[in-house]
XYZ file of C-alpha atoms in Angstrom:
676
model
C -58.587 -27.185 43.720
C -55.458 -25.287 44.682
C -57.520 -22.957 46.877
C -59.195 -25.875 48.748
C -55.811 -27.545 49.213
C -54.414 -24.382 50.720
C -57.451 -24.197 53.104
C -56.986 -27.834 54.094
C -53.299 -27.321 54.617
C -54.158 -24.349 56.807
C -56.349 -26.553 59.057
C -53.711 -29.229 59.509
C -50.712 -26.902 59.907
C -50.051 -24.166 62.404
C -53.067 -21.974 62.950
C -53.585 -19.378 60.165
C -55.876 -16.762 61.510
C -54.843 -14.052 58.969
C -56.659 -13.859 55.655
C -55.770 -11.424 52.859
C -56.785 -9.975 49.571
C -54.390 -11.302 46.874
C -54.458 -7.972 44.973
C -53.308 -6.078 48.063
C -50.744 -8.779 48.739
C -49.298 -8.338 45.234
C -49.043 -4.585 45.699
C -47.561 -4.826 49.189
C -45.056 -7.561 48.379
C -44.066 -6.415 44.887
C -40.348 -5.825 45.778
C -40.053 -9.318 47.277
C -41.901 -10.891 44.342
C -39.645 -9.094 41.850
C -36.584 -10.303 43.752
C -37.889 -13.898 43.665
C -38.644 -13.508 39.977
C -35.183 -12.240 39.120
C -33.544 -15.077 40.995
C -35.386 -17.881 39.193
C -35.033 -16.172 35.789
C -31.281 -15.803 36.196
C -31.116 -19.493 36.974
C -33.196 -20.273 33.901
C -31.245 -17.908 31.558
C -27.621 -17.701 32.761
C -26.531 -16.558 29.289
C -28.357 -13.243 29.890
C -26.582 -12.497 33.166
C -24.794 -9.490 31.686
C -28.068 -7.945 30.479
C -29.235 -5.865 33.412
C -32.610 -4.517 32.258
C -34.440 -7.344 30.540
C -35.650 -8.969 33.817
C -37.683 -5.976 34.949
C -38.641 -4.275 31.674
C -42.394 -4.837 32.183
C -42.715 -7.094 35.236
C -43.498 -4.301 37.777
C -46.301 -3.076 35.511
C -47.559 -6.630 34.893
C -47.896 -7.209 38.643
C -49.902 -4.005 38.868
C -52.119 -5.044 35.956
C -52.637 -8.462 37.607
C -53.686 -6.817 40.889
C -56.138 -4.500 39.079
C -57.734 -7.410 37.214
C -58.170 -9.334 40.486
C -59.860 -6.276 42.033
C -62.236 -5.519 39.163
C -63.013 -8.998 37.876
C -63.285 -10.361 34.337
C -65.083 -7.271 33.027
C -62.092 -5.021 33.686
C -60.343 -3.805 30.487
C -56.805 -5.090 29.858
C -54.095 -2.471 29.234
C -51.331 -2.590 26.569
C -48.687 -3.765 29.043
C -48.952 -7.460 27.990
C -48.601 -6.396 24.338
C -45.512 -4.344 25.138
C -44.054 -7.214 27.138
C -44.686 -9.572 24.229
C -42.893 -7.222 21.790
C -40.019 -6.804 24.239
C -39.576 -10.566 24.481
C -39.892 -10.964 20.706
C -37.244 -8.278 20.219
C -35.029 -9.988 22.838
C -34.974 -13.273 20.939
C -37.312 -15.291 23.175
C -39.507 -17.966 21.634
C -43.161 -18.600 22.527
C -42.324 -21.486 24.862
C -39.897 -19.363 26.869
C -42.523 -16.650 27.311
C -45.012 -19.264 28.552
C -42.450 -20.645 31.007
C -41.702 -17.227 32.502
C -45.417 -16.712 33.302
C -45.519 -20.163 34.901
C -42.523 -19.166 37.026
C -44.263 -15.914 37.985
C -47.276 -17.937 39.162
C -44.970 -20.177 41.216
C -43.195 -17.166 42.781
C -46.554 -15.725 43.930
C -47.728 -19.014 45.474
C -44.410 -19.609 47.214
C -44.435 -16.100 48.626
C -47.988 -16.692 49.982
C -46.783 -19.871 51.596
C -43.729 -18.160 53.064
C -45.875 -15.376 54.492
C -48.280 -18.004 56.002
C -51.158 -15.884 54.734
C -54.492 -17.470 53.864
C -56.146 -15.920 50.749
C -59.763 -14.932 51.144
C -62.240 -17.332 49.575
C -62.249 -17.041 45.774
C -59.071 -14.888 45.630
C -56.837 -17.568 44.176
C -59.387 -18.366 41.505
C -59.659 -14.689 40.523
C -55.852 -14.513 40.418
C -55.701 -17.582 38.163
C -58.310 -16.106 35.816
C -56.576 -12.731 35.674
C -53.149 -14.314 35.062
C -54.634 -16.500 32.316
C -56.016 -13.370 30.602
C -52.566 -11.747 30.713
C -50.854 -14.904 29.411
C -53.383 -15.295 26.608
C -53.009 -11.646 25.585
C -49.219 -11.872 25.669
C -49.147 -15.097 23.660
C -51.542 -13.696 21.100
C -49.551 -10.479 20.675
C -46.286 -12.433 20.502
C -47.639 -14.759 17.803
C -49.231 -11.957 15.798
C -46.082 -9.818 16.027
C -43.854 -12.685 14.939
C -46.179 -13.569 12.087
C -46.285 -9.942 10.981
C -42.480 -9.719 11.038
C -42.067 -12.983 9.142
C -44.502 -11.853 6.459
C -42.756 -8.496 6.116
C -39.321 -10.093 5.943
C -40.594 -12.550 3.356
C -41.866 -9.668 1.215
C -38.580 -7.854 1.672
C -36.641 -10.948 0.600
C -38.831 -11.319 -2.504
C -38.209 -7.665 -3.324
C -34.469 -8.304 -3.299
C -34.498 -11.734 -4.967
C -33.893 -10.547 -8.537
C -30.676 -8.733 -7.429
C -31.750 -5.160 -8.136
C -29.087 -2.489 -8.478
C -27.733 -0.616 -5.493
C -29.617 2.460 -6.704
C -33.065 0.813 -7.008
C -32.890 -1.510 -3.974
C -33.470 1.178 -1.268
C -36.760 2.224 -2.866
C -38.001 -1.374 -3.073
C -37.125 -2.116 0.527
C -38.705 1.104 1.783
C -41.967 0.366 -0.067
C -42.254 -3.007 1.690
C -41.461 -1.389 5.036
C -44.142 1.299 4.716
C -46.779 -1.170 3.546
C -46.045 -3.458 6.506
C -46.233 -0.816 9.247
C -49.379 0.771 10.672
C -50.038 4.491 11.089
C -47.117 5.451 8.840
C -47.659 8.525 6.677
C -44.122 8.885 5.357
C -40.768 7.143 5.489
C -37.333 7.622 3.991
C -33.961 5.951 3.789
C -30.809 8.113 4.000
C -27.419 6.643 3.073
C -23.979 7.828 4.095
C -22.080 9.303 1.154
C -18.788 10.838 2.194
C -19.551 13.172 5.104
C -23.239 13.586 4.159
C -26.527 11.767 4.703
C -28.416 11.685 1.383
C -32.099 10.726 0.921
C -32.000 7.820 -1.566
C -35.552 6.496 -1.091
C -38.764 8.123 0.165
C -42.440 7.109 0.427
C -45.596 8.950 1.505
C -45.898 12.649 2.374
C -43.310 14.871 0.669
C -41.524 11.898 -0.930
C -40.941 13.588 -4.288
C -39.433 16.680 -2.633
C -37.276 14.668 -0.232
C -35.331 12.589 -2.774
C -31.747 13.753 -3.210
C -31.752 16.119 -0.218
C -28.602 15.839 1.884
C -27.465 16.955 5.304
C -24.287 16.854 7.354
C -23.523 13.466 8.810
C -23.961 14.679 12.397
C -26.678 17.244 11.728
C -30.045 17.293 13.488
C -32.080 14.422 14.836
C -31.024 12.006 12.065
C -27.355 12.704 12.663
C -27.831 12.277 16.407
C -29.385 8.811 15.963
C -26.578 7.825 13.611
C -23.863 9.115 15.934
C -25.317 7.313 18.975
C -25.950 4.117 16.960
C -29.332 3.839 18.738
C -32.992 4.133 17.624
C -34.585 7.444 18.663
C -38.162 8.790 18.741
C -39.797 12.267 18.530
C -43.323 13.162 19.652
C -43.839 16.383 17.710
C -41.615 16.490 14.649
C -43.097 19.522 12.899
C -42.101 21.841 15.767
C -38.943 20.164 17.074
C -35.828 22.287 16.340
C -33.716 19.159 15.848
C -35.639 18.298 12.671
C -33.821 19.738 9.636
C -35.314 17.745 6.761
C -38.072 19.759 5.037
C -40.138 16.576 4.550
C -40.444 16.199 8.339
C -41.627 19.765 8.864
C -45.041 19.030 7.324
C -47.788 20.710 9.302
C -49.340 18.370 11.834
C -46.610 15.737 11.641
C -46.218 14.117 15.055
C -44.362 10.866 15.716
C -40.978 10.209 14.102
C -38.954 7.072 14.718
C -35.350 6.797 13.448
C -33.248 3.625 13.202
C -29.531 3.605 12.290
C -28.476 1.150 9.585
C -25.362 -0.549 10.928
C -22.890 -3.025 9.503
C -21.126 -3.949 12.733
C -20.108 -0.524 14.045
C -19.985 0.996 10.552
C -22.871 3.381 9.830
C -24.420 2.850 6.392
C -27.232 5.353 6.916
C -30.521 5.869 8.785
C -34.186 5.065 8.124
C -37.163 6.883 9.601
C -40.957 6.584 9.663
C -43.375 9.330 10.654
C -47.078 9.709 11.427
C -49.668 12.467 11.597
C -52.091 10.494 13.748
C -49.884 9.026 16.481
C -47.670 10.819 18.968
C -45.806 7.583 19.689
C -45.487 4.453 17.575
C -46.523 1.202 19.222
C -44.027 -1.351 20.419
C -45.164 -3.659 17.631
C -44.551 -1.038 14.944
C -41.141 0.019 16.275
C -40.068 -3.612 16.623
C -41.192 -4.323 13.083
C -39.400 -1.211 11.820
C -36.157 -2.123 13.603
C -36.265 -5.706 12.372
C -36.943 -4.667 8.801
C -34.230 -1.991 8.992
C -31.762 -4.676 10.036
C -32.840 -6.878 7.150
C -32.711 -3.901 4.775
C -29.161 -3.241 5.944
C -28.212 -6.829 5.183
C -29.729 -6.557 1.704
C -27.946 -3.259 1.056
C -24.612 -4.704 2.161
C -25.198 -7.762 0.015
C -26.158 -5.604 -2.973
C -23.047 -3.469 -2.549
C -20.850 -6.542 -2.291
C -22.461 -7.959 -5.413
C -21.938 -4.651 -7.216
C -18.284 -4.608 -6.175
C -17.909 -8.219 -7.217
C -19.462 -7.509 -10.610
C -17.238 -4.463 -11.025
C -14.181 -6.451 -9.962
C -15.145 -9.188 -12.413
C -15.602 -6.618 -15.187
C -12.271 -4.999 -14.338
C -10.590 -8.395 -14.253
C -12.061 -9.324 -17.623
C -10.951 -5.980 -19.037
C -7.466 -6.457 -17.602
C -7.285 -9.988 -18.981
C -8.417 -8.746 -22.381
C -5.782 -6.028 -22.311
C -3.186 -8.557 -21.173
C -4.162 -10.941 -23.961
C -3.947 -8.097 -26.474
C -0.548 -7.099 -25.111
C 0.746 -10.669 -25.142
C -0.536 -11.181 -28.678
C 0.971 -7.985 -30.066
C 4.344 -8.010 -28.333
C 7.265 -9.400 -30.339
C 8.719 -10.813 -27.109
C 8.015 -14.460 -26.377
C 6.212 -14.846 -23.026
C 5.130 -18.014 -21.232
C 4.047 -19.097 -17.754
C 4.966 -22.547 -16.456
C 3.659 -24.271 -13.325
C 5.853 -26.186 -10.893
C 5.663 -29.290 -13.105
C 6.955 -27.138 -16.009
C 3.627 -27.349 -17.834
C 2.509 -24.404 -19.951
C -0.247 -22.417 -18.238
C -0.157 -19.389 -20.532
C 1.783 -18.565 -23.703
C 1.686 -15.891 -26.382
C 1.997 -16.322 -30.137
C 5.610 -15.153 -30.300
C 6.774 -17.871 -27.876
C 4.654 -20.482 -29.651
C 6.317 -19.557 -32.959
C 9.782 -19.915 -31.412
C 8.860 -23.417 -30.190
C 7.266 -24.294 -33.528
C 3.799 -25.274 -32.223
C 0.408 -23.567 -31.876
C -0.620 -21.774 -28.700
C -3.387 -24.269 -28.037
C -1.020 -27.217 -28.362
C 1.187 -25.836 -25.584
C -1.445 -25.511 -22.860
C -1.120 -28.292 -20.290
C 1.928 -29.796 -22.006
C 5.397 -29.986 -20.453
C 8.279 -27.759 -21.475
C 10.350 -30.740 -22.608
C 7.588 -31.823 -25.024
C 7.227 -28.464 -26.784
C 10.544 -26.566 -26.683
C 13.494 -27.283 -29.036
C 15.754 -30.080 -27.824
C 18.757 -27.799 -27.330
C 16.659 -25.411 -25.208
C 15.367 -28.304 -23.079
C 18.873 -29.586 -22.425
C 20.088 -26.097 -21.542
C 17.221 -24.727 -19.498
C 15.243 -27.515 -17.783
C 17.873 -28.091 -15.038
C 18.068 -24.331 -14.626
C 14.286 -24.095 -14.221
C 14.299 -26.631 -11.400
C 17.113 -24.817 -9.610
C 15.401 -21.410 -9.926
C 12.130 -22.738 -8.498
C 13.955 -24.506 -5.657
C 16.009 -21.434 -4.711
C 13.528 -18.693 -5.657
C 16.260 -16.898 -7.631
C 15.927 -15.243 -11.043
C 17.916 -15.921 -14.208
C 18.615 -13.101 -16.673
C 20.114 -12.650 -20.129
C 20.770 -16.249 -21.242
C 21.665 -16.254 -24.939
C 20.987 -19.287 -27.113
C 20.469 -20.346 -30.709
C 18.332 -23.039 -32.292
C 19.923 -25.428 -34.813
C 18.812 -24.527 -38.321
C 17.752 -21.013 -37.212
C 20.117 -18.099 -37.871
C 18.573 -16.015 -35.119
C 20.018 -15.393 -31.661
C 17.672 -15.280 -28.650
C 18.051 -13.934 -25.134
C 15.941 -15.467 -22.339
C 15.113 -14.437 -18.769
C 13.316 -16.465 -16.103
C 11.652 -15.330 -12.878
C 9.833 -17.340 -10.153
C 6.110 -16.631 -9.789
C 5.029 -16.468 -6.143
C 1.600 -16.963 -4.583
C -0.027 -14.960 -1.759
C 1.870 -17.061 0.807
C 5.175 -16.240 -0.967
C 5.702 -19.826 -2.130
C 6.993 -20.387 -5.666
C 4.083 -21.579 -7.815
C 5.733 -21.512 -11.196
C 8.098 -19.736 -13.548
C 7.708 -16.893 -16.028
C 9.784 -17.043 -19.207
C 10.549 -14.200 -21.603
C 12.491 -14.663 -24.846
C 13.672 -11.807 -27.088
C 15.102 -12.048 -30.600
C 18.433 -10.171 -30.293
C 19.792 -11.039 -33.734
C 19.785 -7.434 -34.949
C 21.374 -6.244 -31.709
C 24.124 -8.846 -31.993
C 24.783 -7.852 -35.603
C 24.898 -4.164 -34.718
C 27.136 -4.969 -31.760
C 29.543 -6.857 -34.008
C 29.655 -3.977 -36.495
C 30.265 -1.495 -33.695
C 32.996 -3.660 -32.184
C 34.759 -3.906 -35.543
C 34.604 -0.132 -35.872
C 35.997 0.342 -32.370
C 38.781 -2.148 -32.993
C 39.686 -0.461 -36.268
C 39.677 2.992 -34.656
C 41.874 1.924 -31.770
C 44.285 0.037 -34.036
C 44.441 3.072 -36.283
C 45.176 5.317 -33.315
C 47.969 2.995 -32.194
C 49.528 2.923 -35.669
C 49.203 6.671 -36.155
C 50.599 7.397 -32.707
C 53.564 5.120 -33.271
C 54.380 6.330 -36.807
C 54.186 10.004 -35.797
C 56.943 9.652 -33.250
C 59.793 9.374 -35.803
C 59.129 12.622 -37.733
C 58.266 14.394 -34.492
C 61.576 13.340 -32.934
C 63.389 14.618 -36.020
C 61.621 17.967 -35.772
C 62.407 18.216 -32.076
C 66.095 17.348 -32.604
C 66.439 19.872 -35.401
C 64.785 22.550 -33.299
C 67.157 21.765 -30.453
C 70.187 22.182 -32.742
C 68.802 25.453 -34.080
C 68.328 26.755 -30.539
C 72.079 26.241 -29.921
C 73.074 28.468 -32.812
C 74.463 31.800 -31.605
C 73.755 33.803 -34.783
C 69.941 33.568 -34.413
C 68.012 36.809 -34.216
C 65.524 37.233 -31.301
C 62.546 36.689 -33.595
C 64.120 33.579 -35.053
C 64.928 32.233 -31.561
C 61.292 32.779 -30.505
C 60.161 30.807 -33.527
C 62.498 27.958 -32.629
C 61.148 27.984 -29.047
C 57.605 27.745 -30.359
C 58.600 24.742 -32.469
C 60.119 23.039 -29.432
C 57.055 23.775 -27.280
C 54.719 22.478 -29.976
C 56.718 19.293 -30.495
C 56.815 18.691 -26.721
C 53.047 19.087 -26.553
C 52.579 16.837 -29.576
C 54.834 14.278 -27.929
C 52.627 14.200 -24.847
C 49.526 13.894 -27.022
C 51.011 10.964 -28.970
C 52.018 9.295 -25.715
C 48.452 9.683 -24.458
C 47.078 8.259 -27.701
C 49.342 5.232 -27.508
C 48.515 4.656 -23.852
C 44.799 4.945 -24.567
C 45.084 2.451 -27.430
C 47.009 0.013 -25.218
C 44.407 0.268 -22.443
C 41.520 -0.297 -24.840
C 43.140 -3.090 -26.862
C 43.486 -5.170 -23.717
C 47.178 -4.923 -23.044
C 46.880 -2.211 -20.439
C 49.323 0.625 -19.833
C 52.786 -0.894 -19.223
C 54.831 0.238 -16.231
C 58.420 -0.485 -15.209
C 58.745 -0.125 -11.466
C 62.021 0.793 -9.822
C 63.213 2.366 -6.633
C 63.031 6.142 -6.993
C 62.485 9.421 -5.189
C 59.118 10.823 -6.215
C 60.087 14.369 -5.228
C 63.208 14.324 -7.425
C 61.336 12.951 -10.436
C 58.554 15.518 -10.024
C 61.023 18.392 -9.641
C 62.887 17.402 -12.833
C 59.594 17.037 -14.740
C 58.414 20.409 -13.448
C 61.628 22.071 -14.639
C 61.029 20.703 -18.147
C 57.443 21.976 -18.043
C 58.689 25.387 -16.930
C 60.821 25.600 -20.112
C 57.695 25.081 -22.243
C 55.759 27.721 -20.242
C 58.322 30.313 -19.163
C 55.678 33.011 -18.654
C 53.801 31.010 -15.959
C 54.801 30.541 -12.303
C 55.257 26.898 -11.243
C 55.942 26.488 -7.505
C 57.162 23.283 -5.897
C 57.685 22.096 -2.340
C 58.304 18.746 -0.710
C 58.330 17.226 2.777
C 58.914 13.846 4.404
C 60.253 10.603 2.961
C 59.236 10.521 -0.720
C 60.988 7.317 -1.792
C 59.200 4.236 -3.168
C 58.826 1.785 -6.046
C 57.172 3.342 -9.098
C 57.729 3.933 -12.830
C 59.526 7.326 -13.058
C 58.449 7.934 -16.653
C 54.809 7.308 -15.752
C 55.071 9.547 -12.681
C 56.437 12.310 -14.919
C 53.567 11.679 -17.367
C 50.968 12.001 -14.584
C 52.510 15.227 -13.316
C 52.805 16.617 -16.853
C 49.117 15.976 -17.621
C 47.945 17.466 -14.328
C 50.152 20.565 -14.648
C 49.110 21.005 -18.293
C 45.445 21.001 -17.177
C 46.235 23.420 -14.361
C 47.999 25.812 -16.773
C 45.152 25.561 -19.276
C 42.300 26.158 -16.844
C 43.971 28.276 -14.147
C 44.278 32.028 -14.009
C 47.389 33.181 -15.866
C 48.398 35.629 -13.152
C 48.252 33.010 -10.407
C 50.877 30.276 -9.839
C 50.354 26.535 -10.170
C 51.478 24.873 -6.946
C 52.890 21.351 -6.836
C 53.707 19.586 -3.568
C 54.985 16.120 -2.663
C 54.415 14.845 0.902
C 55.735 11.584 2.280
C 53.535 9.579 4.643
C 53.793 6.290 6.485
C 52.485 4.074 3.650
C 52.131 6.420 0.707
C 53.428 9.552 -0.971
C 50.896 12.224 -1.903
C 51.274 14.385 -5.028
C 49.195 17.573 -4.992
C 48.589 19.942 -7.985
C 46.632 23.136 -7.276
C 45.499 26.066 -9.422
C 43.162 29.030 -8.965
C 40.403 29.476 -11.547
C 36.798 28.680 -12.417
C 35.664 25.530 -10.530
C 34.704 22.298 -12.250
C 30.927 21.881 -12.657
C 29.635 19.438 -9.944
C 27.515 17.549 -12.477
C 30.653 16.665 -14.459
C 32.715 15.334 -11.564
C 31.559 11.726 -12.071
C 32.702 11.777 -15.758
C 35.899 13.754 -15.291
C 38.203 10.812 -15.945
C 36.328 9.448 -18.973
C 38.289 9.445 -22.266
C 37.809 12.285 -24.749
C 36.354 14.526 -22.029
C 37.821 17.965 -21.488
C 37.725 19.547 -18.025
C 34.913 22.161 -18.275
C 34.400 24.731 -15.563
C 31.177 25.642 -13.793
C 31.045 29.004 -15.601
C 31.489 29.724 -19.329
C 34.849 31.219 -20.266
C 34.807 34.015 -22.842
C 38.433 33.402 -23.851
C 38.094 29.746 -24.854
C 39.435 30.600 -28.289
C 42.821 31.407 -26.849
C 42.881 28.314 -24.629
C 44.876 25.404 -25.992
C 42.678 22.566 -27.169
C 43.360 18.991 -26.033
C 42.224 15.480 -26.911
C 40.598 15.014 -23.536
C 42.752 11.966 -22.770
C 45.037 13.505 -20.139
C 42.944 12.802 -17.051
C 41.919 9.390 -18.369
C 45.609 8.442 -18.733
C 46.298 9.834 -15.238
C 43.601 7.603 -13.707
C 44.870 4.554 -15.603
C 48.528 5.025 -14.596
C 47.669 5.707 -10.954
C 45.338 2.702 -10.928
C 48.059 0.413 -12.256
C 50.244 1.578 -9.358
C 47.449 0.727 -6.887
C 46.755 4.379 -6.071
C 43.833 6.748 -6.449
C 43.101 10.298 -7.602
C 40.905 12.773 -5.686
C 39.518 16.071 -6.972
C 38.191 19.056 -5.009
C 37.087 22.185 -6.851
C 35.447 25.303 -5.404
C 35.375 28.944 -6.356
C 36.968 29.951 -3.039
C 39.784 27.354 -2.838
C 40.405 26.645 -6.514
C 40.929 23.192 -8.053
C 43.142 20.576 -6.415
C 44.093 17.150 -7.824
C 45.531 14.832 -5.172
C 47.276 11.616 -6.239
C 47.966 8.893 -3.656
C 51.002 6.746 -4.568
C 51.286 3.636 -2.320
C 54.870 2.691 -1.533
C 53.933 -0.975 -2.036
C 51.731 -2.243 -4.878
C 48.113 -2.375 -3.604
């Protein structure tokens, strides 16, 4: 009908004297036909505009096949090009209707080009073209349907193989068995998974399967590694002789075609799968499409199986952690509870339930005010609301329960969710009764010791003053022999030292009993007071050199007796720990707002680790190196530096210490002129 219409149209229109063979026309005008074809297909599928190759994958060959069929008639054999085109379209996501439409558009492009060329086909040519095109369409549709059905059946079998949630170890073998049984001309296949920096054969079927299992290779090694690195399927024509093949299973004699597909989760490489054949040099489009599709589905199943395995492991770990937490909460003597924002009990251990006087089960879902003792509710419920509103924590709240002799200490901390919002409150309660009792006993002992020290220090002063006065009178006697006079001097030195020790004891007791060290400020010259005190110290240590210098304005408002006490303690330490053949240097320097007292001696330095505790009570001033002559060193109570820090602190000043082997030890006292 179409041919007769074209002849009729030729009679009525402009004269058409040129007739043509349609087969030759198709060959001669193939570039123009392909251009027409691309234009209409882009209009039909704008979403594929960025895909540059799909329009012409098989169309040049199909035009050639169509021309050959027109030339040779219905008896001419049909090549595999329609089958390949069908598999290409199936792989590209086309449906059967879209494939049918593209052939209809091809038919329209040919007829329009004939009309544009104003060429009259020879009699019977259009009919032969229609028959040939119908054969191609039928073959393509049949291959498309068979390929899709084959894929659907294989995927259905693969899904059934994975339905009972096999383990990650057994799933690869199941999937590979379905894959091999679904493909044609496959003699062996294997699935290699990425493990660290290796590809390991975890499933194998067919030739050499038993020897292949467990074999590994470098991640980028050989043909398998190349396919994985490029994230693209790859094919070999002669595997047994190709140097890129490193797996022993693929070096079987006579092995030909090998097809490798990477298993990808996004861009992440999970492994590779391959199939091989002894009979085929190249796998068909249908087989490679089936293999790729099944590899994709196998990847999805593997990912799903791994996720399920991780989920099961996470669930097991969570259950184990919860069991351990429950065991810990049950065994701990500390009361622990978790409240939500409405102050309802979400979790509680036995110790907290016992404190509240109810069972654990009775607490769950109930409000704090319904379960806790009344006194605790009145004390803590307003606090709970404030802590959850502010996000702050509350620590070390002590409380007692009427009728219970115990003392408890509670702490509360907001519990935050992933978005950092406060979702509840954690409560911990500890029975501190024994600690409070021990603390009370210890405090009584400390109070008794310090009161005893104060009494002893005070009562020792009277006999010591009598001894010192008597020694002074004896020292004035002219008839004393040299040995007797030395004995009297030793008595005076000892009583002076004992006097300083008693003063330190009394000051320590005052500071610890809460009264603090008393001071009586008055206008004075610090240099004069220090010089007088140093002269008295020189009398008690006539064999040692004490040097003194002063500069600037050294006047201010301080307690002269306390200044003398500070200097005496520092010089006594310097004499005790300094080298006996080196002088102790004392200097007083007046500044704009303060007067600085400096005491320096040469000797073993103070150990750096002890600097932070140097001014603690009952601590001597050890050096960085052991001293062999400690036996001859005078022992002290270890209160001198503590008293120094207390007196200077009361005056608003500070004490600095620097001690090195090269420069010796230097105590620097800063005395503010005004009270700081």
